[in-house]
Amino acid sequence: MNEGEVLLFLQLKQVGKTFTTEEKQFQVFSNIDLDITENQFVSILGPSGCGKSTLLSMVAGLEEASEGTISLEGSLIKTPGPDRGMVFQQPSLFPWLNVRDNITFPLKGKMTKQEANDHADHFLKMVQLSRFKENYIFELSGGMQQRVAIARALAMDPKVLLMDEPFGALDEQTRHIMHDELMKIWQETQKTILFVTHSINEAIKLSDRIVVMGTRPGRIIADINVDIPRPRERSNLEVIELEKEIMSLLEGEINKVLKEELNQ
Amino acid sequence: MKWNLIIKRILFLVVVIGIWQLIFTLNIFEDIIFPSPFKVFTALYEGFAGGDFFVALGASFKHLFSGLSLAIVIGTIIGVIFGKSKQADETAGMYLIAMQSIPSIVWVPLAIMLFGFTEFAVVFVIVLGGTFVMALNVRSAIHNVPPQLTRAARTMGTKGFPLFYRVEIPASIPYFMSGLRLAWAFSWRALMAGELLSNGPGLGYTLSYAQDYARMDQVIGIIIIIGVIGALVDHFVFSKLEKTVMRRWGLQ
């Protein structure tokens, strides 16, 4: 690091991804530049096929970048690591472990069993599941499972929390409750959150900043700072205005996808 | 279990035995090839009371226990190799299915030629009967580990051998359980095939002995024992275990 250079938190530089099969190459996106500041809640919003989930997987280290670099606090990301906690659309919990043991899973070897359990209890309280710590996963509802997944990711004390459409599989009612809880957790833990969604409303409700992606090829088409005071009700005029603005941005992109799918 | 279900099942059995008795009374077949239910139950009672059946059962379970545990261990090792190594699977996976499709009674002449009329020959047949079905299921178990679970584990910094024993092994337990259940069923059949042609002791040997002395009552009695044990073990051990695991793993 040179003198005078600003230490960036999460930095994506000229990132591109191309999938190669035996017959053809498919470029998902290229030349993605993104700087994310610490403690921010940033959403990546875009239609299906724009590569937003792939981009998140690359930050997680689950996918390799075909071009460009991703770095967290100056160190390059190549593989997954506990400095980046991930919450998937499917809760992806371990059914052979009870709720508490799921949360202590990443802590094994890093602290004593007792410390890990205390740690887990703290985060279980945060997601309001203290009563269920002895339960097995199949005994929980979808919303409760996703809360366990959030607690598990937070328990590793990651620098950044990556969320890949985490509430996409939940019913509307539960989703609203989860939004409020996530806001509380975010304010309490001060984590940097990178949140992938295709719901405009969800992005506006939660984010400090919305990165809008277009598709075919995937690219960033807008980068919007949201400074509407929280909590943001759906009936709030500023929310409605922003929703319209993003909708018109995405309309062309969504039509592109529809046209392509209909022609096939 | 509900009472009316138990009553239905008992009633069915009573009807079957009733028809049996009726055919016997009508004297359609000779007594020597068609004994009465009473004669069969007497043979069963005598067999157990005299201790002969207990000795035979004990020997059979000893063979089964040695053979099945070997089959489980060897089958698991082969299954893990084929499940983890694409190279091994591509090269020899097909032959595993071929081996599995060979009926276990086919191995009996081979076992007798190799080991003579010994108990070891019987165990050998059981091992061959159970190993391949176990290996195939362990292979599927590893192939069917949900990828989202390994992905989740990797984001938590788990990789290499810990990823295998902390995630892949427990995640594959449901298929492993199905493998156990099938291995037991195949071994039980192989056990009978092996013992029928052996020089004893064992339930299969007792059966062929009864045949030599034209004791149809004993033959039918022993067949009933074999069926009842098969059903009981499946119901009270393997089916129960499998159900518990499936429920816990959220697959049911």
mmCIF file with all atom_site columns, N, CA and C in Angstrom, chain A residues 124-182:
data_model
loop_
_atom_site.group_PDB
_atom_site.id
_atom_site.type_symbol
_atom_site.label_atom_id
_atom_site.label_alt_id
_atom_site.label_comp_id
_atom_site.label_asym_id
_atom_site.label_entity_id
_atom_site.label_seq_id
_atom_site.pdbx_PDB_ins_code
_atom_site.Cartn_x
_atom_site.Cartn_y
_atom_site.Cartn_z
_atom_site.occupancy
_atom_site.B_iso_or_equiv
_atom_site.pdbx_formal_charge
_atom_site.auth_seq_id
_atom_site.auth_comp_id
_atom_site.auth_asym_id
_atom_site.auth_atom_id
_atom_site.pdbx_PDB_model_num
ATOM 1   N N  . LEU A 1 124 ? -28.460 -16.258 19.154 1.00 0.00 ? 124 LEU A N  1
ATOM 2   C CA . LEU A 1 124 ? -29.811 -16.808 19.143 1.00 0.00 ? 124 LEU A CA 1
ATOM 3   C C  . LEU A 1 124 ? -30.792 -15.825 19.766 1.00 0.00 ? 124 LEU A C  1
ATOM 4   N N  . LYS A 1 125 ? -30.307 -15.135 20.792 1.00 0.00 ? 125 LYS A N  1
ATOM 5   C CA . LYS A 1 125 ? -31.151 -14.134 21.434 1.00 0.00 ? 125 LYS A CA 1
ATOM 6   C C  . LYS A 1 125 ? -31.424 -12.998 20.444 1.00 0.00 ? 125 LYS A C  1
ATOM 7   N N  . MET A 1 126 ? -30.381 -12.639 19.701 1.00 0.00 ? 126 MET A N  1
ATOM 8   C CA . MET A 1 126 ? -30.514 -11.548 18.736 1.00 0.00 ? 126 MET A CA 1
ATOM 9   C C  . MET A 1 126 ? -31.570 -11.864 17.680 1.00 0.00 ? 126 MET A C  1
ATOM 10  N N  . VAL A 1 127 ? -31.610 -13.139 17.230 1.00 0.00 ? 127 VAL A N  1
ATOM 11  C CA . VAL A 1 127 ? -32.620 -13.497 16.224 1.00 0.00 ? 127 VAL A CA 1
ATOM 12  C C  . VAL A 1 127 ? -33.880 -14.083 16.878 1.00 0.00 ? 127 VAL A C  1
ATOM 13  N N  . GLN A 1 128 ? -33.967 -13.922 18.191 1.00 0.00 ? 128 GLN A N  1
ATOM 14  C CA . GLN A 1 128 ? -35.152 -14.310 18.970 1.00 0.00 ? 128 GLN A CA 1
ATOM 15  C C  . GLN A 1 128 ? -35.503 -15.783 18.844 1.00 0.00 ? 128 GLN A C  1
ATOM 16  N N  . LEU A 1 129 ? -34.498 -16.617 18.933 1.00 0.00 ? 129 LEU A N  1
ATOM 17  C CA . LEU A 1 129 ? -34.755 -18.058 18.858 1.00 0.00 ? 129 LEU A CA 1
ATOM 18  C C  . LEU A 1 129 ? -34.210 -18.811 20.068 1.00 0.00 ? 129 LEU A C  1
ATOM 19  N N  . SER A 1 130 ? -33.984 -18.089 21.167 1.00 0.00 ? 130 SER A N  1
ATOM 20  C CA . SER A 1 130 ? -33.390 -18.727 22.354 1.00 0.00 ? 130 SER A CA 1
ATOM 21  C C  . SER A 1 130 ? -34.160 -19.962 22.793 1.00 0.00 ? 130 SER A C  1
ATOM 22  N N  . ARG A 1 131 ? -35.474 -19.907 22.640 1.00 0.00 ? 131 ARG A N  1
ATOM 23  C CA . ARG A 1 131 ? -36.297 -21.033 23.104 1.00 0.00 ? 131 ARG A CA 1
ATOM 24  C C  . ARG A 1 131 ? -36.058 -22.293 22.275 1.00 0.00 ? 131 ARG A C  1
ATOM 25  N N  . PHE A 1 132 ? -35.503 -22.136 21.079 1.00 0.00 ? 132 PHE A N  1
ATOM 26  C CA . PHE A 1 132 ? -35.427 -23.266 20.150 1.00 0.00 ? 132 PHE A CA 1
ATOM 27  C C  . PHE A 1 132 ? -34.027 -23.846 20.010 1.00 0.00 ? 132 PHE A C  1
ATOM 28  N N  . LYS A 1 133 ? -33.114 -23.498 20.911 1.00 0.00 ? 133 LYS A N  1
ATOM 29  C CA . LYS A 1 133 ? -31.714 -23.873 20.677 1.00 0.00 ? 133 LYS A CA 1
ATOM 30  C C  . LYS A 1 133 ? -31.499 -25.381 20.677 1.00 0.00 ? 133 LYS A C  1
ATOM 31  N N  . GLU A 1 134 ? -32.365 -26.138 21.375 1.00 0.00 ? 134 GLU A N  1
ATOM 32  C CA . GLU A 1 134 ? -32.204 -27.589 21.410 1.00 0.00 ? 134 GLU A CA 1
ATOM 33  C C  . GLU A 1 134 ? -32.958 -28.275 20.263 1.00 0.00 ? 134 GLU A C  1
ATOM 34  N N  . ASN A 1 135 ? -33.733 -27.524 19.497 1.00 0.00 ? 135 ASN A N  1
ATOM 35  C CA . ASN A 1 135 ? -34.552 -28.140 18.450 1.00 0.00 ? 135 ASN A CA 1
ATOM 36  C C  . ASN A 1 135 ? -33.723 -28.505 17.225 1.00 0.00 ? 135 ASN A C  1
ATOM 37  N N  . TYR A 1 136 ? -34.279 -29.470 16.473 1.00 0.00 ? 136 TYR A N  1
ATOM 38  C CA . TYR A 1 136 ? -33.642 -29.810 15.202 1.00 0.00 ? 136 TYR A CA 1
ATOM 39  C C  . TYR A 1 136 ? -34.279 -28.996 14.081 1.00 0.00 ? 136 TYR A C  1
ATOM 40  N N  . ILE A 1 137 ? -33.579 -28.922 12.955 1.00 0.00 ? 137 ILE A N  1
ATOM 41  C CA . ILE A 1 137 ? -33.961 -28.003 11.886 1.00 0.00 ? 137 ILE A CA 1
ATOM 42  C C  . ILE A 1 137 ? -35.347 -28.315 11.329 1.00 0.00 ? 137 ILE A C  1
ATOM 43  N N  . PHE A 1 138 ? -35.674 -29.609 11.199 1.00 0.00 ? 138 PHE A N  1
ATOM 44  C CA . PHE A 1 138 ? -36.960 -29.944 10.586 1.00 0.00 ? 138 PHE A CA 1
ATOM 45  C C  . PHE A 1 138 ? -38.145 -29.486 11.435 1.00 0.00 ? 138 PHE A C  1
ATOM 46  N N  . GLU A 1 139 ? -37.854 -29.116 12.682 1.00 0.00 ? 139 GLU A N  1
ATOM 47  C CA . GLU A 1 139 ? -38.937 -28.658 13.555 1.00 0.00 ? 139 GLU A CA 1
ATOM 48  C C  . GLU A 1 139 ? -39.214 -27.161 13.415 1.00 0.00 ? 139 GLU A C  1
ATOM 49  N N  . LEU A 1 140 ? -38.398 -26.464 12.608 1.00 0.00 ? 140 LEU A N  1
ATOM 50  C CA . LEU A 1 140 ? -38.536 -25.013 12.474 1.00 0.00 ? 140 LEU A CA 1
ATOM 51  C C  . LEU A 1 140 ? -39.219 -24.626 11.173 1.00 0.00 ? 140 LEU A C  1
ATOM 52  N N  . SER A 1 141 ? -39.891 -23.468 11.193 1.00 0.00 ? 141 SER A N  1
ATOM 53  C CA . SER A 1 141 ? -40.485 -22.947 9.957  1.00 0.00 ? 141 SER A CA 1
ATOM 54  C C  . SER A 1 141 ? -39.392 -22.348 9.078  1.00 0.00 ? 141 SER A C  1
ATOM 55  N N  . GLY A 1 142 ? -39.747 -22.032 7.827  1.00 0.00 ? 142 GLY A N  1
ATOM 56  C CA . GLY A 1 142 ? -38.774 -21.453 6.898  1.00 0.00 ? 142 GLY A CA 1
ATOM 57  C C  . GLY A 1 142 ? -38.157 -20.162 7.412  1.00 0.00 ? 142 GLY A C  1
ATOM 58  N N  . GLY A 1 143 ? -38.980 -19.306 7.977  1.00 0.00 ? 143 GLY A N  1
ATOM 59  C CA . GLY A 1 143 ? -38.476 -18.036 8.515  1.00 0.00 ? 143 GLY A CA 1
ATOM 60  C C  . GLY A 1 143 ? -37.521 -18.256 9.676  1.00 0.00 ? 143 GLY A C  1
ATOM 61  N N  . MET A 1 144 ? -37.865 -19.204 10.545 1.00 0.00 ? 144 MET A N  1
ATOM 62  C CA . MET A 1 144 ? -36.994 -19.503 11.696 1.00 0.00 ? 144 MET A CA 1
ATOM 63  C C  . MET A 1 144 ? -35.669 -20.083 11.217 1.00 0.00 ? 144 MET A C  1
ATOM 64  N N  . GLN A 1 145 ? -35.737 -20.939 10.199 1.00 0.00 ? 145 GLN A N  1
ATOM 65  C CA . GLN A 1 145 ? -34.500 -21.531 9.669  1.00 0.00 ? 145 GLN A CA 1
ATOM 66  C C  . GLN A 1 145 ? -33.580 -20.442 9.125  1.00 0.00 ? 145 GLN A C  1
ATOM 67  N N  . GLN A 1 146 ? -34.181 -19.476 8.430  1.00 0.00 ? 146 GLN A N  1
ATOM 68  C CA . GLN A 1 146 ? -33.355 -18.418 7.856  1.00 0.00 ? 146 GLN A CA 1
ATOM 69  C C  . GLN A 1 146 ? -32.747 -17.551 8.962  1.00 0.00 ? 146 GLN A C  1
ATOM 70  N N  . ARG A 1 147 ? -33.454 -17.407 10.074 1.00 0.00 ? 147 ARG A N  1
ATOM 71  C CA . ARG A 1 147 ? -32.880 -16.674 11.205 1.00 0.00 ? 147 ARG A CA 1
ATOM 72  C C  . ARG A 1 147 ? -31.683 -17.411 11.784 1.00 0.00 ? 147 ARG A C  1
ATOM 73  N N  . VAL A 1 148 ? -31.792 -18.739 11.846 1.00 0.00 ? 148 VAL A N  1
ATOM 74  C CA . VAL A 1 148 ? -30.655 -19.531 12.334 1.00 0.00 ? 148 VAL A CA 1
ATOM 75  C C  . VAL A 1 148 ? -29.463 -19.334 11.397 1.00 0.00 ? 148 VAL A C  1
ATOM 76  N N  . ALA A 1 149 ? -29.757 -19.319 10.082 1.00 0.00 ? 149 ALA A N  1
ATOM 77  C CA . ALA A 1 149 ? -28.674 -19.136 9.103  1.00 0.00 ? 149 ALA A CA 1
ATOM 78  C C  . ALA A 1 149 ? -27.999 -17.774 9.292  1.00 0.00 ? 149 ALA A C  1
ATOM 79  N N  . ILE A 1 150 ? -28.801 -16.760 9.590  1.00 0.00 ? 150 ILE A N  1
ATOM 80  C CA . ILE A 1 150 ? -28.225 -15.426 9.825  1.00 0.00 ? 150 ILE A CA 1
ATOM 81  C C  . ILE A 1 150 ? -27.371 -15.447 11.090 1.00 0.00 ? 150 ILE A C  1
ATOM 82  N N  . ALA A 1 151 ? -27.901 -16.077 12.137 1.00 0.00 ? 151 ALA A N  1
ATOM 83  C CA . ALA A 1 151 ? -27.146 -16.156 13.394 1.00 0.00 ? 151 ALA A CA 1
ATOM 84  C C  . ALA A 1 151 ? -25.833 -16.912 13.188 1.00 0.00 ? 151 ALA A C  1
ATOM 85  N N  . ARG A 1 152 ? -25.881 -17.975 12.370 1.00 0.00 ? 152 ARG A N  1
ATOM 86  C CA . ARG A 1 152 ? -24.680 -18.769 12.115 1.00 0.00 ? 152 ARG A CA 1
ATOM 87  C C  . ARG A 1 152 ? -23.618 -17.933 11.400 1.00 0.00 ? 152 ARG A C  1
ATOM 88  N N  . ALA A 1 153 ? -24.079 -17.145 10.413 1.00 0.00 ? 153 ALA A N  1
ATOM 89  C CA . ALA A 1 153 ? -23.130 -16.307 9.674  1.00 0.00 ? 153 ALA A CA 1
ATOM 90  C C  . ALA A 1 153 ? -22.550 -15.228 10.586 1.00 0.00 ? 153 ALA A C  1
ATOM 91  N N  . LEU A 1 154 ? -23.384 -14.663 11.443 1.00 0.00 ? 154 LEU A N  1
ATOM 92  C CA . LEU A 1 154 ? -22.910 -13.589 12.330 1.00 0.00 ? 154 LEU A CA 1
ATOM 93  C C  . LEU A 1 154 ? -21.972 -14.111 13.406 1.00 0.00 ? 154 LEU A C  1
ATOM 94  N N  . ALA A 1 155 ? -22.194 -15.362 13.830 1.00 0.00 ? 155 ALA A N  1
ATOM 95  C CA . ALA A 1 155 ? -21.410 -15.912 14.940 1.00 0.00 ? 155 ALA A CA 1
ATOM 96  C C  . ALA A 1 155 ? -19.929 -16.018 14.591 1.00 0.00 ? 155 ALA A C  1
ATOM 97  N N  . MET A 1 156 ? -19.607 -16.097 13.287 1.00 0.00 ? 156 MET A N  1
ATOM 98  C CA . MET A 1 156 ? -18.191 -16.151 12.890 1.00 0.00 ? 156 MET A CA 1
ATOM 99  C C  . MET A 1 156 ? -17.549 -14.781 12.999 1.00 0.00 ? 156 MET A C  1
ATOM 100 N N  . ASP A 1 157 ? -18.362 -13.772 13.297 1.00 0.00 ? 157 ASP A N  1
ATOM 101 C CA . ASP A 1 157 ? -17.919 -12.385 13.329 1.00 0.00 ? 157 ASP A CA 1
ATOM 102 C C  . ASP A 1 157 ? -17.214 -12.005 12.026 1.00 0.00 ? 157 ASP A C  1
ATOM 103 N N  . PRO A 1 158 ? -17.930 -12.134 10.900 1.00 0.00 ? 158 PRO A N  1
ATOM 104 C CA . PRO A 1 158 ? -17.309 -11.817 9.612  1.00 0.00 ? 158 PRO A CA 1
ATOM 105 C C  . PRO A 1 158 ? -17.177 -10.305 9.440  1.00 0.00 ? 158 PRO A C  1
ATOM 106 N N  . LYS A 1 159 ? -16.283 -9.911  8.539  1.00 0.00 ? 159 LYS A N  1
ATOM 107 C CA . LYS A 1 159 ? -16.145 -8.480  8.257  1.00 0.00 ? 159 LYS A CA 1
ATOM 108 C C  . LYS A 1 159 ? -17.319 -8.006  7.411  1.00 0.00 ? 159 LYS A C  1
ATOM 109 N N  . VAL A 1 160 ? -17.780 -8.918  6.552  1.00 0.00 ? 160 VAL A N  1
ATOM 110 C CA . VAL A 1 160 ? -18.911 -8.560  5.707  1.00 0.00 ? 160 VAL A CA 1
ATOM 111 C C  . VAL A 1 160 ? -19.900 -9.722  5.653  1.00 0.00 ? 160 VAL A C  1
ATOM 112 N N  . LEU A 1 161 ? -21.176 -9.354  5.656  1.00 0.00 ? 161 LEU A N  1
ATOM 113 C CA . LEU A 1 161 ? -22.230 -10.362 5.601  1.00 0.00 ? 161 LEU A CA 1
ATOM 114 C C  . LEU A 1 161 ? -22.821 -10.353 4.187  1.00 0.00 ? 161 LEU A C  1
ATOM 115 N N  . LEU A 1 162 ? -22.727 -11.496 3.505  1.00 0.00 ? 162 LEU A N  1
ATOM 116 C CA . LEU A 1 162 ? -23.234 -11.605 2.139  1.00 0.00 ? 162 LEU A CA 1
ATOM 117 C C  . LEU A 1 162 ? -24.584 -12.306 2.184  1.00 0.00 ? 162 LEU A C  1
ATOM 118 N N  . MET A 1 163 ? -25.585 -11.710 1.554  1.00 0.00 ? 163 MET A N  1
ATOM 119 C CA . MET A 1 163 ? -26.917 -12.322 1.593  1.00 0.00 ? 163 MET A CA 1
ATOM 120 C C  . MET A 1 163 ? -27.451 -12.459 0.172  1.00 0.00 ? 163 MET A C  1
ATOM 121 N N  . ASP A 1 164 ? -27.734 -13.715 -0.215 1.00 0.00 ? 164 ASP A N  1
ATOM 122 C CA . ASP A 1 164 ? -28.168 -13.998 -1.584 1.00 0.00 ? 164 ASP A CA 1
ATOM 123 C C  . ASP A 1 164 ? -29.673 -14.274 -1.603 1.00 0.00 ? 164 ASP A C  1
ATOM 124 N N  . GLU A 1 165 ? -30.461 -13.262 -1.882 1.00 0.00 ? 165 GLU A N  1
ATOM 125 C CA . GLU A 1 165 ? -31.923 -13.357 -1.854 1.00 0.00 ? 165 GLU A CA 1
ATOM 126 C C  . GLU A 1 165 ? -32.405 -14.159 -0.643 1.00 0.00 ? 165 GLU A C  1
ATOM 127 N N  . PRO A 1 166 ? -32.001 -13.754 0.554  1.00 0.00 ? 166 PRO A N  1
ATOM 128 C CA . PRO A 1 166 ? -32.238 -14.618 1.717  1.00 0.00 ? 166 PRO A CA 1
ATOM 129 C C  . PRO A 1 166 ? -33.719 -14.784 2.064  1.00 0.00 ? 166 PRO A C  1
ATOM 130 N N  . PHE A 1 167 ? -34.549 -13.836 1.630  1.00 0.00 ? 167 PHE A N  1
ATOM 131 C CA . PHE A 1 167 ? -35.961 -13.937 2.011  1.00 0.00 ? 167 PHE A CA 1
ATOM 132 C C  . PHE A 1 167 ? -36.835 -14.295 0.819  1.00 0.00 ? 167 PHE A C  1
ATOM 133 N N  . GLY A 1 168 ? -36.190 -14.683 -0.290 1.00 0.00 ? 168 GLY A N  1
ATOM 134 C CA . GLY A 1 168 ? -36.910 -14.971 -1.529 1.00 0.00 ? 168 GLY A CA 1
ATOM 135 C C  . GLY A 1 168 ? -37.874 -16.131 -1.419 1.00 0.00 ? 168 GLY A C  1
ATOM 136 N N  . ALA A 1 169 ? -37.572 -17.080 -0.533 1.00 0.00 ? 169 ALA A N  1
ATOM 137 C CA . ALA A 1 169 ? -38.412 -18.279 -0.454 1.00 0.00 ? 169 ALA A CA 1
ATOM 138 C C  . ALA A 1 169 ? -39.470 -18.151 0.643  1.00 0.00 ? 169 ALA A C  1
ATOM 139 N N  . LEU A 1 170 ? -39.528 -16.992 1.299  1.00 0.00 ? 170 LEU A N  1
ATOM 140 C CA . LEU A 1 170 ? -40.469 -16.850 2.417  1.00 0.00 ? 170 LEU A CA 1
ATOM 141 C C  . LEU A 1 170 ? -41.775 -16.197 1.953  1.00 0.00 ? 170 LEU A C  1
ATOM 142 N N  . ASP A 1 171 ? -42.838 -16.422 2.715  1.00 0.00 ? 171 ASP A N  1
ATOM 143 C CA . ASP A 1 171 ? -44.095 -15.766 2.366  1.00 0.00 ? 171 ASP A CA 1
ATOM 144 C C  . ASP A 1 171 ? -44.003 -14.279 2.736  1.00 0.00 ? 171 ASP A C  1
ATOM 145 N N  . GLU A 1 172 ? -44.875 -13.492 2.146  1.00 0.00 ? 172 GLU A N  1
ATOM 146 C CA . GLU A 1 172 ? -44.853 -12.037 2.244  1.00 0.00 ? 172 GLU A CA 1
ATOM 147 C C  . GLU A 1 172 ? -44.819 -11.548 3.699  1.00 0.00 ? 172 GLU A C  1
ATOM 148 N N  . GLN A 1 173 ? -45.698 -12.110 4.506  1.00 0.00 ? 173 GLN A N  1
ATOM 149 C CA . GLN A 1 173 ? -45.818 -11.691 5.907  1.00 0.00 ? 173 GLN A CA 1
ATOM 150 C C  . GLN A 1 173 ? -44.493 -11.884 6.641  1.00 0.00 ? 173 GLN A C  1
ATOM 151 N N  . THR A 1 174 ? -43.961 -13.106 6.512  1.00 0.00 ? 174 THR A N  1
ATOM 152 C CA . THR A 1 174 ? -42.702 -13.435 7.178  1.00 0.00 ? 174 THR A CA 1
ATOM 153 C C  . THR A 1 174 ? -41.579 -12.536 6.667  1.00 0.00 ? 174 THR A C  1
ATOM 154 N N  . ARG A 1 175 ? -41.610 -12.268 5.354  1.00 0.00 ? 175 ARG A N  1
ATOM 155 C CA . ARG A 1 175 ? -40.559 -11.451 4.757  1.00 0.00 ? 175 ARG A CA 1
ATOM 156 C C  . ARG A 1 175 ? -40.503 -10.068 5.411  1.00 0.00 ? 175 ARG A C  1
ATOM 157 N N  . HIS A 1 176 ? -41.695 -9.468  5.636  1.00 0.00 ? 176 HIS A N  1
ATOM 158 C CA . HIS A 1 176 ? -41.720 -8.143  6.266  1.00 0.00 ? 176 HIS A CA 1
ATOM 159 C C  . HIS A 1 176 ? -41.140 -8.178  7.669  1.00 0.00 ? 176 HIS A C  1
ATOM 160 N N  . ILE A 1 177 ? -41.479 -9.229  8.404  1.00 0.00 ? 177 ILE A N  1
ATOM 161 C CA . ILE A 1 177 ? -40.955 -9.354  9.770  1.00 0.00 ? 177 ILE A CA 1
ATOM 162 C C  . ILE A 1 177 ? -39.434 -9.486  9.717  1.00 0.00 ? 177 ILE A C  1
ATOM 163 N N  . MET A 1 178 ? -38.955 -10.294 8.754  1.00 0.00 ? 178 MET A N  1
ATOM 164 C CA . MET A 1 178 ? -37.512 -10.514 8.630  1.00 0.00 ? 178 MET A CA 1
ATOM 165 C C  . MET A 1 178 ? -36.784 -9.217  8.266  1.00 0.00 ? 178 MET A C  1
ATOM 166 N N  . HIS A 1 179 ? -37.428 -8.389  7.427  1.00 0.00 ? 179 HIS A N  1
ATOM 167 C CA . HIS A 1 179 ? -36.816 -7.108  7.078  1.00 0.00 ? 179 HIS A CA 1
ATOM 168 C C  . HIS A 1 179 ? -36.568 -6.262  8.327  1.00 0.00 ? 179 HIS A C  1
ATOM 169 N N  . ASP A 1 180 ? -37.602 -6.176  9.164  1.00 0.00 ? 180 ASP A N  1
ATOM 170 C CA . ASP A 1 180 ? -37.463 -5.367  10.378 1.00 0.00 ? 180 ASP A CA 1
ATOM 171 C C  . ASP A 1 180 ? -36.368 -5.929  11.277 1.00 0.00 ? 180 ASP A C  1
ATOM 172 N N  . GLU A 1 181 ? -36.337 -7.260  11.379 1.00 0.00 ? 181 GLU A N  1
ATOM 173 C CA . GLU A 1 181 ? -35.336 -7.873  12.251 1.00 0.00 ? 181 GLU A CA 1
ATOM 174 C C  . GLU A 1 181 ? -33.932 -7.660  11.716 1.00 0.00 ? 181 GLU A C  1
ATOM 175 N N  . LEU A 1 182 ? -33.791 -7.770  10.394 1.00 0.00 ? 182 LEU A N  1
ATOM 176 C CA . LEU A 1 182 ? -32.472 -7.582  9.797  1.00 0.00 ? 182 LEU A CA 1
ATOM 177 C C  . LEU A 1 182 ? -31.975 -6.157  10.035 1.00 0.00 ? 182 LEU A C  1
#
